[in-house]
PDB file of C-alpha atoms and ligand atoms in Angstrom:
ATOM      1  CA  UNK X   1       9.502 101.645 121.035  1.00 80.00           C
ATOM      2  CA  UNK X   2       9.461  99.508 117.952  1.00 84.00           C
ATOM      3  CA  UNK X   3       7.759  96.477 117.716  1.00 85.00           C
ATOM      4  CA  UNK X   4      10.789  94.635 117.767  1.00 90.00           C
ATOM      5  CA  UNK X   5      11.479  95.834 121.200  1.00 92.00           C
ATOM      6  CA  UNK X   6       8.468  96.002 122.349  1.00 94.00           C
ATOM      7  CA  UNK X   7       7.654  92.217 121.424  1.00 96.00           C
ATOM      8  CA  UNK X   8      10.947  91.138 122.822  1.00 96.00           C
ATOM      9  CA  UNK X   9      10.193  93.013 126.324  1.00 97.00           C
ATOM     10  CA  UNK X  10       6.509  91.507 126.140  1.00 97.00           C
ATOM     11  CA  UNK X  11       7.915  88.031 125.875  1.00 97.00           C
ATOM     12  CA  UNK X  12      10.478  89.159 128.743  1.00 96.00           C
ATOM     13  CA  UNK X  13       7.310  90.368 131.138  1.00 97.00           C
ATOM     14  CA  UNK X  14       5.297  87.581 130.301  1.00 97.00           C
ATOM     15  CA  UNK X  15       7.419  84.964 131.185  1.00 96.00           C
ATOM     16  CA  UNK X  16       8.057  86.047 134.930  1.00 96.00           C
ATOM     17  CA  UNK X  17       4.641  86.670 135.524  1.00 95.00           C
ATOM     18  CA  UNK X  18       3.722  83.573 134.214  1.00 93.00           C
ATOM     19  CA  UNK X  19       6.356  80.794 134.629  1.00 90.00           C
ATOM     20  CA  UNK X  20       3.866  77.465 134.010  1.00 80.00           C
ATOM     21  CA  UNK X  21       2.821  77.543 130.387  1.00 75.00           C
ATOM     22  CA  UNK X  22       0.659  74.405 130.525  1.00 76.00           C
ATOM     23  CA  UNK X  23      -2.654  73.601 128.843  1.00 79.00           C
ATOM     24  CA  UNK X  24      -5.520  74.767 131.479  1.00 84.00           C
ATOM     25  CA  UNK X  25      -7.234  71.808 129.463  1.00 91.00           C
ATOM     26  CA  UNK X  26      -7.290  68.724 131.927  1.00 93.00           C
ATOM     27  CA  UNK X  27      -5.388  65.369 130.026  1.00 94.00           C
ATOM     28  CA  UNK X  28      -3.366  62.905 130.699  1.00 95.00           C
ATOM     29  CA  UNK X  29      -2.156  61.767 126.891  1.00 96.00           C
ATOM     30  CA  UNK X  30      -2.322  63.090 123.462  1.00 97.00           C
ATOM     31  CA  UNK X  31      -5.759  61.866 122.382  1.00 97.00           C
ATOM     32  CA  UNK X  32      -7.034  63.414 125.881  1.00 97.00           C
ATOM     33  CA  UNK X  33      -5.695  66.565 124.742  1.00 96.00           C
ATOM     34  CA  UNK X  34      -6.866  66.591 121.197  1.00 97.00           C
ATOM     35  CA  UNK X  35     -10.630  65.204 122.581  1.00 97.00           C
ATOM     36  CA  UNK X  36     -10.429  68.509 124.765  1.00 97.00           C
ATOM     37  CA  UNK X  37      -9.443  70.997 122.432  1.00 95.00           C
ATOM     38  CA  UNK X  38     -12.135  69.837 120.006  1.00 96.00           C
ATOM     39  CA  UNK X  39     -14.228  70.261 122.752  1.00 96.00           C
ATOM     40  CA  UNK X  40     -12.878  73.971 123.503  1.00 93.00           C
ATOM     41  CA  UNK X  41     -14.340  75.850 120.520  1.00 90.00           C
ATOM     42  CA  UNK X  42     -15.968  78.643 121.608  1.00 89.00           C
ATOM     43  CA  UNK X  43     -16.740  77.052 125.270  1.00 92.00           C
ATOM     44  CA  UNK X  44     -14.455  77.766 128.462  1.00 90.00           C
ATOM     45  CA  UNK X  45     -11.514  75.447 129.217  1.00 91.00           C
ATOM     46  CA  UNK X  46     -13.642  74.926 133.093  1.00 93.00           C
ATOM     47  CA  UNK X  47     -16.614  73.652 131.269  1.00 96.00           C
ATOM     48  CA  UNK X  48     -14.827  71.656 128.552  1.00 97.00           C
ATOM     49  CA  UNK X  49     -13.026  69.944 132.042  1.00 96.00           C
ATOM     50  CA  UNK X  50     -16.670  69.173 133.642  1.00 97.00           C
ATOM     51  CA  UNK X  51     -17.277  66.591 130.736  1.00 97.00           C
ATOM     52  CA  UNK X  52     -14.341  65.207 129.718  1.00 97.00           C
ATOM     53  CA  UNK X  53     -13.873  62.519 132.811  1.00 97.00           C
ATOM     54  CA  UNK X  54     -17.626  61.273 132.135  1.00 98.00           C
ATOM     55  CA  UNK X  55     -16.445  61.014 128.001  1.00 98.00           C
ATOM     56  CA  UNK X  56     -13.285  59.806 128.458  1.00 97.00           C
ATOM     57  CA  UNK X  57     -14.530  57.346 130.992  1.00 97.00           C
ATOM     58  CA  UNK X  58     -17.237  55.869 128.809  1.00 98.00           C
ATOM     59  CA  UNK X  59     -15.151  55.723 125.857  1.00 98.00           C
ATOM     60  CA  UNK X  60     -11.762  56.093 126.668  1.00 97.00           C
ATOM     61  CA  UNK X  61      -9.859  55.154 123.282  1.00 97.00           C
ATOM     62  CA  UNK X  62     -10.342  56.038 120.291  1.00 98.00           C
ATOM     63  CA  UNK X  63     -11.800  53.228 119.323  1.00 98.00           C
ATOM     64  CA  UNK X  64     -14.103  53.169 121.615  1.00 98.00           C
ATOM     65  CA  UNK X  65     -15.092  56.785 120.602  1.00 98.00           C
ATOM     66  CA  UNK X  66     -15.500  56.325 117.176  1.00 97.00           C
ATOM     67  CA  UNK X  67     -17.932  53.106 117.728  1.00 97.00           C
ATOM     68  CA  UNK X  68     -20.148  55.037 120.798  1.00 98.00           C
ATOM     69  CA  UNK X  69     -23.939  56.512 119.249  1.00 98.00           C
ATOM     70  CA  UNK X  70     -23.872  59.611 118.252  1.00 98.00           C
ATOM     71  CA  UNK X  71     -26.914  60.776 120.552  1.00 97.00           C
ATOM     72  CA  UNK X  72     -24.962  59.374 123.910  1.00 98.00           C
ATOM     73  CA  UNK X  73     -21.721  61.285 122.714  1.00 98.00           C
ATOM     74  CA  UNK X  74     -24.019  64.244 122.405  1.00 98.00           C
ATOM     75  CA  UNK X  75     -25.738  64.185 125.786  1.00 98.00           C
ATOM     76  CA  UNK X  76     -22.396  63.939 127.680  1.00 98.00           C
ATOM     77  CA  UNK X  77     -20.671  66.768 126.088  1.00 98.00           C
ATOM     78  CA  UNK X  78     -24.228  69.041 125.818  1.00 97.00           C
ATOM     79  CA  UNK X  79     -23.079  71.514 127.981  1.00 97.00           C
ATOM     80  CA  UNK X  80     -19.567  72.479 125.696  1.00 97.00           C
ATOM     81  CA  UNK X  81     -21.914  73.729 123.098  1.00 96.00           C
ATOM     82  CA  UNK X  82     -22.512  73.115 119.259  1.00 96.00           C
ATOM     83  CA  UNK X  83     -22.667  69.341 120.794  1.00 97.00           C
ATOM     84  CA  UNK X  84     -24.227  68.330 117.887  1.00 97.00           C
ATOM     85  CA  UNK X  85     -21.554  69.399 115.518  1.00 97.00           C
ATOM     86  CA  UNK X  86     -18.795  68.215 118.142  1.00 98.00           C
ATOM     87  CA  UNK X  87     -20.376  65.148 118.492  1.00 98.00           C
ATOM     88  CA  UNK X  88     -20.158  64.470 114.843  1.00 98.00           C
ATOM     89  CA  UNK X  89     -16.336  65.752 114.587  1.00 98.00           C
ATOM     90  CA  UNK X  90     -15.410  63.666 117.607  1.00 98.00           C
ATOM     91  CA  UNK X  91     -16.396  60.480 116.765  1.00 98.00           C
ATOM     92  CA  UNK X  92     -15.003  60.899 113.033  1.00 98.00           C
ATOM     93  CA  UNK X  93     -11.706  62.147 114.448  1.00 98.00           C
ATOM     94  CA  UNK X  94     -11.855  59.154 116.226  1.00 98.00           C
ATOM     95  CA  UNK X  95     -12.372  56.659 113.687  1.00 98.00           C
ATOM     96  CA  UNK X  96      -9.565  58.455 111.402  1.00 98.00           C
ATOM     97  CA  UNK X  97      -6.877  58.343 114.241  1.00 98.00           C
ATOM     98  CA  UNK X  98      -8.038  54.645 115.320  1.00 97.00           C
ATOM     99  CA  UNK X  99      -7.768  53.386 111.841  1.00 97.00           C
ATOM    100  CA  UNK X 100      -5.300  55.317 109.931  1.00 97.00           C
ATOM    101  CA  UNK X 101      -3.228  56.231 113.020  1.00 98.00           C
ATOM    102  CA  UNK X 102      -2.933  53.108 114.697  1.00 97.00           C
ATOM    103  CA  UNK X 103      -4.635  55.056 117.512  1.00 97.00           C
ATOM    104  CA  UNK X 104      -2.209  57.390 118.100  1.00 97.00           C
ATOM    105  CA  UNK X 105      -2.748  60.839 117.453  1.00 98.00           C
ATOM    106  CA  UNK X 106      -0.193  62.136 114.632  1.00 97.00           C
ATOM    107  CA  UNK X 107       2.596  64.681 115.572  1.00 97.00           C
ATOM    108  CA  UNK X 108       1.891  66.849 111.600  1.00 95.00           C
ATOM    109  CA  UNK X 109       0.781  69.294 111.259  1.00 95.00           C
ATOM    110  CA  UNK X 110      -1.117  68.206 107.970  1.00 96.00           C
ATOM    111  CA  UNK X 111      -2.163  65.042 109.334  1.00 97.00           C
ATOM    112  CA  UNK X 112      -3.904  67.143 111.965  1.00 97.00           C
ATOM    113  CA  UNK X 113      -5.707  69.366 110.316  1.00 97.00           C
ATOM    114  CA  UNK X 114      -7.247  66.558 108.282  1.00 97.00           C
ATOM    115  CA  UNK X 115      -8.815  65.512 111.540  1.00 97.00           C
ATOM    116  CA  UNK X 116     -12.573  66.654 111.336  1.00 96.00           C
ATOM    117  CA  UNK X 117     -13.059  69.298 114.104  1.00 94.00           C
ATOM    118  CA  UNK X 118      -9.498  70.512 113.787  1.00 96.00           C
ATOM    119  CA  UNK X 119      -8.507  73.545 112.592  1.00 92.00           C
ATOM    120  CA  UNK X 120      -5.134  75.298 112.254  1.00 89.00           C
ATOM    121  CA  UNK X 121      -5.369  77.062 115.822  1.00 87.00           C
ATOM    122  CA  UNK X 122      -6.009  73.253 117.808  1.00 90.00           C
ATOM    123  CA  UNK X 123      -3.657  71.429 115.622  1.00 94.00           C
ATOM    124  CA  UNK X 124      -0.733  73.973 116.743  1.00 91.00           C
ATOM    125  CA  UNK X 125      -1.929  73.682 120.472  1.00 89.00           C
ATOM    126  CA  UNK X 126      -1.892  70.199 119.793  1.00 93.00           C
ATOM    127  CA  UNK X 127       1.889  69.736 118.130  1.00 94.00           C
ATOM    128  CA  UNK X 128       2.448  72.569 120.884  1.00 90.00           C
ATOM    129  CA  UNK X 129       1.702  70.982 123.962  1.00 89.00           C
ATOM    130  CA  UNK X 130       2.032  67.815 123.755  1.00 92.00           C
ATOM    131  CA  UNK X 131       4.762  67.310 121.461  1.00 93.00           C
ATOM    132  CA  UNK X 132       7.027  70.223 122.158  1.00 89.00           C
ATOM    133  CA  UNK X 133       6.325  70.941 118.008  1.00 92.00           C
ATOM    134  CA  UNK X 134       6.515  74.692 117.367  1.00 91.00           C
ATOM    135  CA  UNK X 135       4.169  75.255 114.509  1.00 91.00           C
ATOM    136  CA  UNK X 136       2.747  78.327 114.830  1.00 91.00           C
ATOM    137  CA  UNK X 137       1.535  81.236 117.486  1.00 94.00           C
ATOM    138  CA  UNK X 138      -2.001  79.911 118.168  1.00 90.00           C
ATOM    139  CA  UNK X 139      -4.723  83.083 117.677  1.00 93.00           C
ATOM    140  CA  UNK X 140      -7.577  82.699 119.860  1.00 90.00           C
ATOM    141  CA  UNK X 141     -10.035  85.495 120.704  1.00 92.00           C
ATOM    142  CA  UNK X 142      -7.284  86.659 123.281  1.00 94.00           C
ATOM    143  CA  UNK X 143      -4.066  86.658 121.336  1.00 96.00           C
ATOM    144  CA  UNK X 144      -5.988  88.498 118.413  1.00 97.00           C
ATOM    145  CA  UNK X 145      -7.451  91.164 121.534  1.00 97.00           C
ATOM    146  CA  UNK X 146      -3.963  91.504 123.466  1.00 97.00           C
ATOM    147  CA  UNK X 147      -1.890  91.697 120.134  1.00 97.00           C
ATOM    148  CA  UNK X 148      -4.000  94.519 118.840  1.00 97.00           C
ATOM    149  CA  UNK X 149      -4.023  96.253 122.053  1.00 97.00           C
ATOM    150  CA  UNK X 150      -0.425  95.639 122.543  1.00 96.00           C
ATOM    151  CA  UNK X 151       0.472  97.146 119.184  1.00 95.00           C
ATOM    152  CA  UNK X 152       1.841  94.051 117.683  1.00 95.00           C
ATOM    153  CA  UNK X 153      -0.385  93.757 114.579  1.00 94.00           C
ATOM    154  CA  UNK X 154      -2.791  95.883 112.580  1.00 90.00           C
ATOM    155  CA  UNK X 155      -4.752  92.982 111.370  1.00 91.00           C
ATOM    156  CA  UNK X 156      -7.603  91.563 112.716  1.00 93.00           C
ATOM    157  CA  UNK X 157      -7.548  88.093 110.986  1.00 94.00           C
ATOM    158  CA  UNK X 158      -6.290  85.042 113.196  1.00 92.00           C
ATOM    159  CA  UNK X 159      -3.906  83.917 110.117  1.00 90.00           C
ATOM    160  CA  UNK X 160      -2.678  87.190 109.656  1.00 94.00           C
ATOM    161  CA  UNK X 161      -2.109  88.267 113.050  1.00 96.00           C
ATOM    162  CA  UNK X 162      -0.132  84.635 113.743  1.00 94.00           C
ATOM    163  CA  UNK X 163       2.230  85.391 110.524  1.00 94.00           C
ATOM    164  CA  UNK X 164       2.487  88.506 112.379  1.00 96.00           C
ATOM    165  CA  UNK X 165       3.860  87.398 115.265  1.00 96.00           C
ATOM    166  CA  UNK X 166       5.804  84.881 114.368  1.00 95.00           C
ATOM    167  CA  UNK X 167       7.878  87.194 112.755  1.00 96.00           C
ATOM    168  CA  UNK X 168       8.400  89.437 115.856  1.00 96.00           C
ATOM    169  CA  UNK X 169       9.076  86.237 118.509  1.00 95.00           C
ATOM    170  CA  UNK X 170      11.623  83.564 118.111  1.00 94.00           C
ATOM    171  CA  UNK X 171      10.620  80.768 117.259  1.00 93.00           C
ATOM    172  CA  UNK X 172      11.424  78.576 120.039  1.00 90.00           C
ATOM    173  CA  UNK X 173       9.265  81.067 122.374  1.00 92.00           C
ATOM    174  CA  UNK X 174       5.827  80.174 119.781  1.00 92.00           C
ATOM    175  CA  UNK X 175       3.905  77.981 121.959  1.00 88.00           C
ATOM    176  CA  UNK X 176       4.856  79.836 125.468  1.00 91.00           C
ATOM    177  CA  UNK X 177       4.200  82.790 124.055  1.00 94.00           C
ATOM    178  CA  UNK X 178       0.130  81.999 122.931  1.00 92.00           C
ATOM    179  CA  UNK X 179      -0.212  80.697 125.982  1.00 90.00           C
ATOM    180  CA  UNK X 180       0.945  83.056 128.389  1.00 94.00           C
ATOM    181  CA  UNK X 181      -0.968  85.823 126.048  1.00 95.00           C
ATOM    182  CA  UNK X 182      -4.132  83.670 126.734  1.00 92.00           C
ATOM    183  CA  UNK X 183      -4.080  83.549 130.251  1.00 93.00           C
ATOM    184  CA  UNK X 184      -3.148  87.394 130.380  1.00 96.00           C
ATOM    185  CA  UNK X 185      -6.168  87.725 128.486  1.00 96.00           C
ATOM    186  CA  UNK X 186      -8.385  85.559 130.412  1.00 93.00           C
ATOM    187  CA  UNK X 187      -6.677  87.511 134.297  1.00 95.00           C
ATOM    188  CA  UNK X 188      -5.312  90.981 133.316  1.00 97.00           C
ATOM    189  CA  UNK X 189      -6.141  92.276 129.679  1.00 98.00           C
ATOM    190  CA  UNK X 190      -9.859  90.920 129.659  1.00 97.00           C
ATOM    191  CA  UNK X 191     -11.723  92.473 126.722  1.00 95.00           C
ATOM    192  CA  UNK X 192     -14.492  94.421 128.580  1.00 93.00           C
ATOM    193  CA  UNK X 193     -12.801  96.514 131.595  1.00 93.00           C
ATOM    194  CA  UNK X 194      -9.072  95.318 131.153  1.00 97.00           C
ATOM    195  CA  UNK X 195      -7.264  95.693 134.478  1.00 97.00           C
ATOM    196  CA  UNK X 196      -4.073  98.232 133.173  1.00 97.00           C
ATOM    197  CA  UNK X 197      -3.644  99.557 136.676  1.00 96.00           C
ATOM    198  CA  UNK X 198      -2.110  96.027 137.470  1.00 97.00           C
ATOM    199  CA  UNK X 199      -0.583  94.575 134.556  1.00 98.00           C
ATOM    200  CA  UNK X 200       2.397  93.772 134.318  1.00 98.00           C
ATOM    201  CA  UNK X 201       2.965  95.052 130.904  1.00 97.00           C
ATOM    202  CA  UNK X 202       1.596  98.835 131.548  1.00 95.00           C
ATOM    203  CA  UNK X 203       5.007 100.454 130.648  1.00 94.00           C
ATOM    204  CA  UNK X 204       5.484  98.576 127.396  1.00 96.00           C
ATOM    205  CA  UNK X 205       1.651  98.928 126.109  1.00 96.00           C
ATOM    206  CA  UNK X 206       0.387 101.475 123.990  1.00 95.00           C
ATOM    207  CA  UNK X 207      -3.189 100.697 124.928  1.00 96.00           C
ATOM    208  CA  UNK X 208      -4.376 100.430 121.336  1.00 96.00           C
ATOM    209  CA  UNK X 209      -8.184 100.950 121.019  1.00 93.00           C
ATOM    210  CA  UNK X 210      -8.301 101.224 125.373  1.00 94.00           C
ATOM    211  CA  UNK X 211      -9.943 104.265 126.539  1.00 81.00           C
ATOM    212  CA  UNK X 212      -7.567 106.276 129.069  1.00 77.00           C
TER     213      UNK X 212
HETATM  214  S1  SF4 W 301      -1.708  97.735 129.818  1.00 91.16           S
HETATM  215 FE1  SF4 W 301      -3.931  97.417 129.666  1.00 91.16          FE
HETATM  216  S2  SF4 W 301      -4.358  97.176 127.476  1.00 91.16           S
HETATM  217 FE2  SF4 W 301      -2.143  96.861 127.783  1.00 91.16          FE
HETATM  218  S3  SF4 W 301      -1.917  94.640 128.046  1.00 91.16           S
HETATM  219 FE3  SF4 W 301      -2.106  95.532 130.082  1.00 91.16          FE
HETATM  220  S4  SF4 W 301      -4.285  95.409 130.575  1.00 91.16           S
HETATM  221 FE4  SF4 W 301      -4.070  95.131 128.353  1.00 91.16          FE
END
């Protein structure tokens, strides 16, 4: 099958099996959302959910974040990881988005990625999910896995592997498509012993680099 059809017929699959295609990242407005994904490099969504009430409660605009110590953002979000770094990025975002944005977290792309903390892959979740913007297949550690297994790319760098797919999904599929990868990734296709007797897309999956 070529990739065409093989993508198309992923996309197909994917979509019954998984109908929801929300963030697993708990929020309840834009600047939640962007606080969380920050929050979500290299550290499970479940963990980056423990902190963010006790954060968002303490400083709950981004005003509010971008004035708090440094050391008390720290010791909230300790358990995300790299809280020292986050810390940092956080409160900066803040102050940028406070002062430049009028507080409101800008639907660009460009504006976005000018936010410290945020990189390419949360500023596309970001436009994703909560603005309905498709800017670009987000590449985590699971799209990159599942794409590779799933013949879809050769590559194995995030930027590549998006331009990749991007070319081989419609557009308007983007954002649904990265996240219904991700949770396959995190249920079915998970990297160590991935579950092929039950997934959904055995019949379209070449199993690249998955011992038989
Ligand atoms: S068939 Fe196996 S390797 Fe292919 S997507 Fe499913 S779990 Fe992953």
């Amino acid at each position: 099958m070529d990739p065409n059809r093989r993508a198309a017929r992923i996309v197909e699959l994917l979509s019954g099996e998984y109908p929801e295609t929300g963030s697993e990242l708990v929020h309840r407005t834009t600047w939640e959302l962007l606080v969380a994904t920050i929050l979500s490099a290299q550290c499970t969504d479940i963990r980056v959910n423990q902190v963010t009430p006790e954060l968002l409660k303490r400083w709950p605009r981004p005003a509010d974040l971008a004035s708090a110590e440094q050391h008390e953002v720290e010791e909230v979000i300790r358990v995300t990881g790299m809280f020292r770094r986050k810390a940092s990025s956080l409160r900066a975002a803040a102050k940028i988005v406070s002062e430049k944005h009028s507080g409101e977290v800008p639907a660009d792309l460009e504006a976005l990625v000018a936010l410290p903390g945020v990189g390419r892959k949360t500023a596309k979740v970001v436009l994703g999910q909560a603005f309905g913007i498709s800017a670009g297949v987000v590449v985590d550690t699971h799209v990159r896995r599942l794409a590779q297994r799933l013949g879809l790319t050769r590559g194995d760098d995030p930027e590549r592997i998006a331009t990749e797919l991007e070319s081989l999904i419609p557009r308007t599929e983007w954002i649904a498509f990265s996240t219904r990868l991700i949770l396959h990734g995190r249920r079915v296709c998970v990297a160590r012993s991935p579950r092929c007797d039950v997934c959904v897309l055995d019949g379209v999956c070449p199993r690249v680099g998955v011992p038989r």
